């Protein structure tokens, strides 16, 4: 199986490449960062896809800064939606399929039970809308993997922010009314590899099992690394709304329903995976 990977320098990109390297069935893997392939440039996309003719384009790159997307919707739609149109057009010429990473932010978060793949979408933010627009560029034979709260050892993520706050002093405020499922890159990369190797198509939700608020996650991580949980103070989203451009869904838990129904093993519980990653990053300083 030949793969062309975008966003190879991102946190998931780097983790996915490590995972792909351990699978003999992934023969040739071309990893592209922005320097090798700017996927907002149509001619670069056509050259890269038609020049290699991959079985799958694994499109992990995106504009992921949620507040920056709100500030610059054109840039968000270009990176998150039009890029998928370009990749799809090129992929039609070579018979390649697209694996596209999407997000829990396609939902408005007003539910009180986890969202299934077949539930209606209703994004609140430009980021969520642009990612949903990217999904809409694809066809039944492509693969859409929606995930949430991604954290790994490479790149920037909220777990690293939490750990640096744990090393410092003073009160730490996190929202208690935004609930989701943390997802560790190693587990997500393995799930994506499995979906590709199993020749799956359509929409799959892929997150670590279990869910909690950001406030509870910070307390969980503090406990794992021996920091004082009493320093963590809950705030409401309304209290910090002025500091955040984009609205966030209140409850964006994704039921990994399609994986379950397809008989694929569930991803591990976040309590196991986040604890392991938190301790690893903490020990590494
Ligand atoms: N992070 C999360 O919590 C989360 C949650 C749900 C879904 N997702 C989805 O998961 C996927 C991977 O996210 P991630 O956490 O790995 O994000 P990330 O660390 O921000 O990586 C995104 C990568 O895309 C690259 N990129 C952006 N625009 C580009 C362009 N025009 N051409 C080429 N490369 C470009 C970035 O390069 P530069 O560094 O040069 O900008 C970066 O390396 C994304 O599709 C994201 O929407 C993420």
Coordinates of C-alpha atoms and ligand atoms in Angstrom, one line a residue:
X1 CA 0.0 0.0 0.0
X2 CA 1.4 3.4 -1.1
X3 CA 0.6 6.4 1.1
X4 CA 1.0 10.2 0.5
X5 CA 0.8 11.9 3.9
X6 CA 0.1 15.6 4.4
X7 CA 0.8 17.6 7.5
X8 CA 3.7 15.3 8.3
X9 CA 5.3 17.9 10.6
X10 CA 2.2 18.2 12.8
X11 CA 1.6 16.3 16.1
X12 CA -0.6 13.6 14.4
X13 CA 1.5 13.5 11.3
X14 CA 4.7 12.7 13.2
X15 CA 2.9 10.0 15.2
X16 CA 1.2 8.5 12.2
X17 CA 4.5 8.2 10.3
X18 CA 6.1 6.4 13.3
X19 CA 3.1 4.0 13.3
X20 CA 3.2 3.5 9.5
X21 CA 6.9 2.6 9.6
X22 CA 6.1 -0.4 11.8
X23 CA 3.6 -1.9 9.4
X24 CA 5.2 -3.9 6.5
X25 CA 1.9 -3.5 4.5
X26 CA 2.5 0.2 4.2
X27 CA 5.1 -0.1 1.4
X28 CA 6.1 3.3 0.1
X29 CA 5.2 6.3 2.3
X30 CA 5.8 9.8 1.1
X31 CA 5.6 12.3 4.0
X32 CA 5.0 15.9 3.1
X33 CA 5.4 19.0 5.3
X34 CA 4.4 22.5 4.2
X35 CA 7.8 22.9 2.6
X36 CA 7.4 19.8 0.3
X37 CA 3.6 20.3 -0.4
X38 CA 1.5 23.3 0.3
X39 CA -1.9 21.7 -0.1
X40 CA -3.6 25.1 -0.7
X41 CA -1.6 25.3 -4.0
X42 CA -3.6 23.4 -6.6
X43 CA -0.7 22.8 -9.0
X44 CA 1.5 21.5 -6.2
X45 CA -1.3 19.1 -5.2
X46 CA -1.7 17.8 -8.7
X47 CA 2.1 17.3 -9.2
X48 CA 2.4 15.5 -5.8
X49 CA -0.6 13.2 -6.3
X50 CA -0.3 12.4 -10.0
X51 CA 3.5 12.1 -9.7
X52 CA 3.3 9.4 -7.1
X53 CA -0.1 7.7 -7.6
X54 CA -0.7 6.7 -4.0
X55 CA -3.4 4.2 -3.0
X56 CA -4.3 6.6 -0.2
X57 CA -3.7 10.3 0.4
X58 CA -3.7 10.6 4.2
X59 CA -4.6 14.2 4.7
X60 CA -3.6 15.0 8.2
X61 CA -2.6 18.7 7.6
X62 CA -5.1 21.4 8.5
X63 CA -5.4 24.9 10.0
X64 CA -6.1 23.8 13.5
X65 CA -5.9 27.0 15.6
X66 CA -9.6 27.4 16.3
X67 CA -9.5 31.1 17.3
X68 CA -7.2 31.9 14.3
X69 CA -9.8 30.3 12.0
X70 CA -12.5 32.5 13.5
X71 CA -10.3 35.6 12.7
X72 CA -9.5 34.5 9.2
X73 CA -12.3 32.4 7.7
X74 CA -10.8 32.5 4.1
X75 CA -7.6 30.9 5.3
X76 CA -9.6 28.3 7.2
X77 CA -11.7 27.3 4.3
X78 CA -8.7 27.3 2.0
X79 CA -6.7 25.0 4.2
X80 CA -9.5 22.8 5.6
X81 CA -12.0 22.6 2.6
X82 CA -10.6 23.7 -0.7
X83 CA -7.4 21.6 -0.1
X84 CA -9.6 18.6 0.0
X85 CA -11.3 19.5 -3.3
X86 CA -7.8 19.8 -4.9
X87 CA -6.7 16.5 -3.4
X88 CA -9.9 14.8 -4.5
X89 CA -9.6 16.1 -8.1
X90 CA -6.1 14.9 -8.3
X91 CA -6.9 11.6 -6.7
X92 CA -9.6 10.9 -9.3
X93 CA -7.0 10.9 -12.0
X94 CA -4.8 8.3 -10.2
X95 CA -7.6 6.2 -8.6
X96 CA -6.3 7.2 -5.2
X97 CA -8.6 7.4 -2.1
X98 CA -8.5 10.1 0.5
X99 CA -8.3 9.6 4.3
X100 CA -9.3 12.9 5.9
X101 CA -9.0 13.8 9.6
X102 CA -12.0 15.6 10.9
X103 CA -13.2 16.8 14.3
X104 CA -15.7 16.7 17.1
X105 CA -16.3 20.4 16.4
X106 CA -18.6 19.5 13.5
X107 CA -21.2 19.1 16.3
X108 CA -22.8 21.9 18.3
X109 CA -22.4 20.1 21.6
X110 CA -26.0 20.5 22.8
X111 CA -26.4 16.7 23.1
X112 CA -26.1 14.9 26.4
X113 CA -25.2 11.5 25.0
X114 CA -22.2 10.7 22.7
X115 CA -22.6 11.6 19.0
X116 CA -22.8 8.7 16.5
X117 CA -21.3 9.0 13.0
X118 CA -24.8 9.3 11.6
X119 CA -26.0 12.1 13.9
X120 CA -26.7 15.5 12.2
X121 CA -23.9 18.0 12.3
X122 CA -24.2 21.6 13.3
X123 CA -20.8 23.3 13.8
X124 CA -20.6 26.4 15.9
X125 CA -17.2 27.8 14.8
X126 CA -15.5 28.6 11.5
X127 CA -13.0 25.8 12.2
X128 CA -15.8 23.3 12.6
X129 CA -17.6 24.6 9.5
X130 CA -14.5 24.5 7.4
X131 CA -13.7 20.9 8.5
X132 CA -17.3 19.8 7.7
X133 CA -16.9 21.5 4.3
X134 CA -13.8 19.4 3.8
X135 CA -15.8 16.3 4.6
X136 CA -18.4 17.3 2.0
X137 CA -15.8 17.2 -0.8
X138 CA -15.3 13.5 -0.3
X139 CA -17.1 10.5 -1.7
X140 CA -18.4 7.2 -0.3
X141 CA -15.2 5.3 -1.0
X142 CA -13.1 7.8 0.9
X143 CA -12.5 7.6 4.7
X144 CA -13.3 10.3 7.2
X145 CA -11.9 9.9 10.8
X146 CA -13.3 12.3 13.3
X147 CA -11.4 12.7 16.5
X148 CA -11.1 15.1 19.5
X149 CA -8.7 16.7 22.0
X150 CA -5.5 15.3 20.4
X151 CA -2.3 15.1 22.4
X152 CA 1.0 13.5 21.7
X153 CA 4.7 13.7 22.4
X154 CA 5.4 15.9 19.3
X155 CA 4.3 19.5 18.7
X156 CA 2.0 21.7 20.8
X157 CA -1.0 20.4 22.7
X158 CA -3.0 21.1 25.8
X159 CA -1.4 18.3 27.8
X160 CA 1.9 20.0 27.4
X161 CA 0.4 23.2 28.6
X162 CA -1.1 21.4 31.6
X163 CA 2.3 19.9 32.5
X164 CA 4.1 23.2 32.3
X165 CA 1.4 24.7 34.6
X166 CA 1.9 21.8 36.9
X167 CA 5.6 22.6 37.1
X168 CA 4.9 26.3 38.0
X169 CA 3.1 27.8 41.0
X170 CA -0.3 29.4 41.5
X171 CA -3.9 28.9 40.6
X172 CA -4.8 27.2 37.3
X173 CA -8.2 27.9 35.8
X174 CA -9.8 25.5 33.3
X175 CA -13.4 25.2 32.0
X176 CA -15.6 22.7 33.8
X177 CA -18.5 22.9 31.3
X178 CA -16.8 21.7 28.2
X179 CA -16.7 17.9 28.0
X180 CA -14.9 15.6 25.5
X181 CA -12.7 12.7 25.1
X182 CA -8.9 13.2 25.2
X183 CA -7.2 11.2 22.4
X184 CA -3.5 10.2 22.5
X185 CA -1.7 10.3 19.2
X186 CA -0.2 6.8 19.5
X187 CA -3.7 5.3 19.8
X188 CA -5.2 7.4 17.1
X189 CA -2.4 6.6 14.7
X190 CA -2.9 2.9 15.3
X191 CA -6.6 3.3 14.7
X192 CA -6.1 5.1 11.4
X193 CA -3.6 2.5 10.3
X194 CA -6.1 -0.2 11.2
X195 CA -8.9 1.5 9.2
X196 CA -6.7 1.8 6.2
X197 CA -5.4 -1.8 6.4
X198 CA -9.0 -3.0 6.9
X199 CA -10.0 -1.1 3.7
X200 CA -12.7 0.8 5.5
X201 CA -14.6 3.8 4.0
X202 CA -17.1 6.3 5.2
X203 CA -17.1 8.1 8.6
X204 CA -15.5 6.7 11.7
X205 CA -15.3 8.3 15.1
X206 CA -11.9 7.5 16.7
X207 CA -11.1 8.7 20.2
X208 CA -9.9 7.3 23.5
X209 CA -12.7 5.8 25.5
X210 CA -14.2 7.8 28.4
X211 CA -14.9 11.5 28.7
X212 CA -14.5 14.4 31.2
X213 CA -14.3 18.2 31.4
X214 CA -11.1 20.1 30.8
X215 CA -11.1 21.0 34.5
X216 CA -11.3 17.3 35.5
X217 CA -8.6 16.4 32.9
X218 CA -6.2 19.0 34.5
X219 CA -7.0 17.5 38.0
X220 CA -6.4 14.0 36.6
X221 CA -3.0 15.0 35.1
X222 CA -1.9 16.9 38.2
X223 CA -2.7 13.8 40.3
X224 CA -0.7 11.6 37.9
X225 CA 2.4 13.8 38.2
X226 CA 2.1 14.5 41.9
X227 CA 1.1 18.2 41.5
X228 CA -1.3 19.8 44.0
X229 CA -4.9 19.3 42.6
X230 CA -6.1 22.1 44.9
X231 CA -4.4 24.6 42.6
X232 CA -6.9 23.8 39.9
X233 CA -10.0 26.0 39.9
X234 CA -13.1 25.5 37.7
X235 CA -14.4 28.3 35.5
X236 CA -17.4 28.5 33.3
X237 CA -17.1 29.0 29.5
X238 CA -19.2 32.2 29.8
X239 CA -16.6 33.7 32.2
X240 CA -13.8 33.3 29.7
X241 CA -15.8 33.9 26.5
X242 CA -14.2 37.3 26.0
X243 CA -10.7 35.7 25.7
X244 CA -11.8 33.2 23.1
X245 CA -12.9 34.1 19.6
X246 CA -14.5 30.8 18.6
X247 CA -17.3 29.1 20.5
X248 CA -16.6 25.6 21.6
X249 CA -19.1 22.8 21.8
X250 CA -20.1 22.0 25.4
X251 CA -20.4 18.3 25.0
X252 CA -18.6 16.9 22.0
X253 CA -18.1 13.3 23.0
X254 CA -17.9 11.0 20.0
X255 CA -19.4 7.5 20.2
X256 CA -17.0 5.3 18.3
X257 CA -20.0 3.5 17.0
X258 CA -18.9 2.5 13.5
X259 CA -15.7 0.9 14.8
X260 CA -17.7 -1.0 17.4
X261 CA -20.3 -2.2 14.8
X262 CA -17.6 -3.1 12.4
X263 CA -16.1 -5.4 15.0
X264 CA -12.9 -3.3 15.4
X265 CA -11.2 -3.2 18.9
X266 CA -12.1 -0.1 20.9
X267 CA -9.3 2.4 21.5
X268 CA -8.0 2.3 25.0
X269 CA -9.5 4.3 27.9
X270 CA -8.0 7.8 28.2
X271 CA -7.2 7.1 31.9
X272 CA -4.6 4.6 30.7
X273 CA -3.2 6.5 27.7
X274 CA -3.2 10.0 29.0
X275 CA -1.6 8.9 32.3
X276 CA 1.2 7.1 30.4
X277 CA 1.8 10.0 28.1
X278 CA 1.7 12.5 31.0
X279 CA 4.2 10.6 33.0
X280 CA 6.5 10.2 29.9
X281 CA 6.5 13.9 29.2
X282 CA 6.8 14.8 32.9
X283 CA 9.9 12.5 33.3
X284 CA 11.4 13.9 30.1
X285 CA 11.2 17.3 31.7
Ligands
LIG1 N1 -5.4 18.8 17.6 C1 -6.7 18.4 17.9 O1 -7.1 18.5 19.1 C2 -7.6 17.9 16.8 C3 -8.9 17.5 17.2 C4 -9.8 17.0 16.2 C5 -9.3 16.9 14.9 N2 -8.0 17.2 14.6 C6 -7.6 17.1 13.2 O2 -6.5 16.2 13.2 C7 -5.6 16.6 12.1 C8 -4.2 16.6 12.7 O3 -4.1 17.7 13.7 P1 -2.8 18.0 14.5 O4 -3.2 18.1 15.9 O5 -1.7 17.1 14.1 O6 -2.5 19.5 14.0 P2 -1.2 20.3 13.9 O7 -0.2 19.7 14.9 O8 -1.6 21.7 14.0 O9 -0.6 19.9 12.5 C9 -1.2 20.4 11.3 C10 -0.1 20.4 10.3 O10 -0.7 20.9 9.1 C11 0.3 21.7 8.4 N3 -0.3 22.6 7.5 C12 -1.2 23.6 7.7 N4 -1.5 24.3 6.5 C13 -0.7 23.7 5.6 C14 -0.6 23.9 4.2 N5 -1.3 24.8 3.6 N6 0.2 23.1 3.5 C15 0.9 22.1 4.1 N7 0.8 21.9 5.5 C16 0.0 22.6 6.2 C17 0.9 22.5 9.6 O11 2.1 23.0 9.2 P3 2.7 24.4 9.8 O12 3.2 24.0 11.2 O13 3.7 24.8 8.8 O14 1.5 25.3 9.8 C18 1.1 21.4 10.6 O15 2.3 20.7 10.5 C19 -6.2 17.9 11.5 O16 -6.9 17.5 10.4 C20 -7.1 18.4 12.6 O17 -8.1 19.2 12.0 C21 -7.2 17.7 15.5

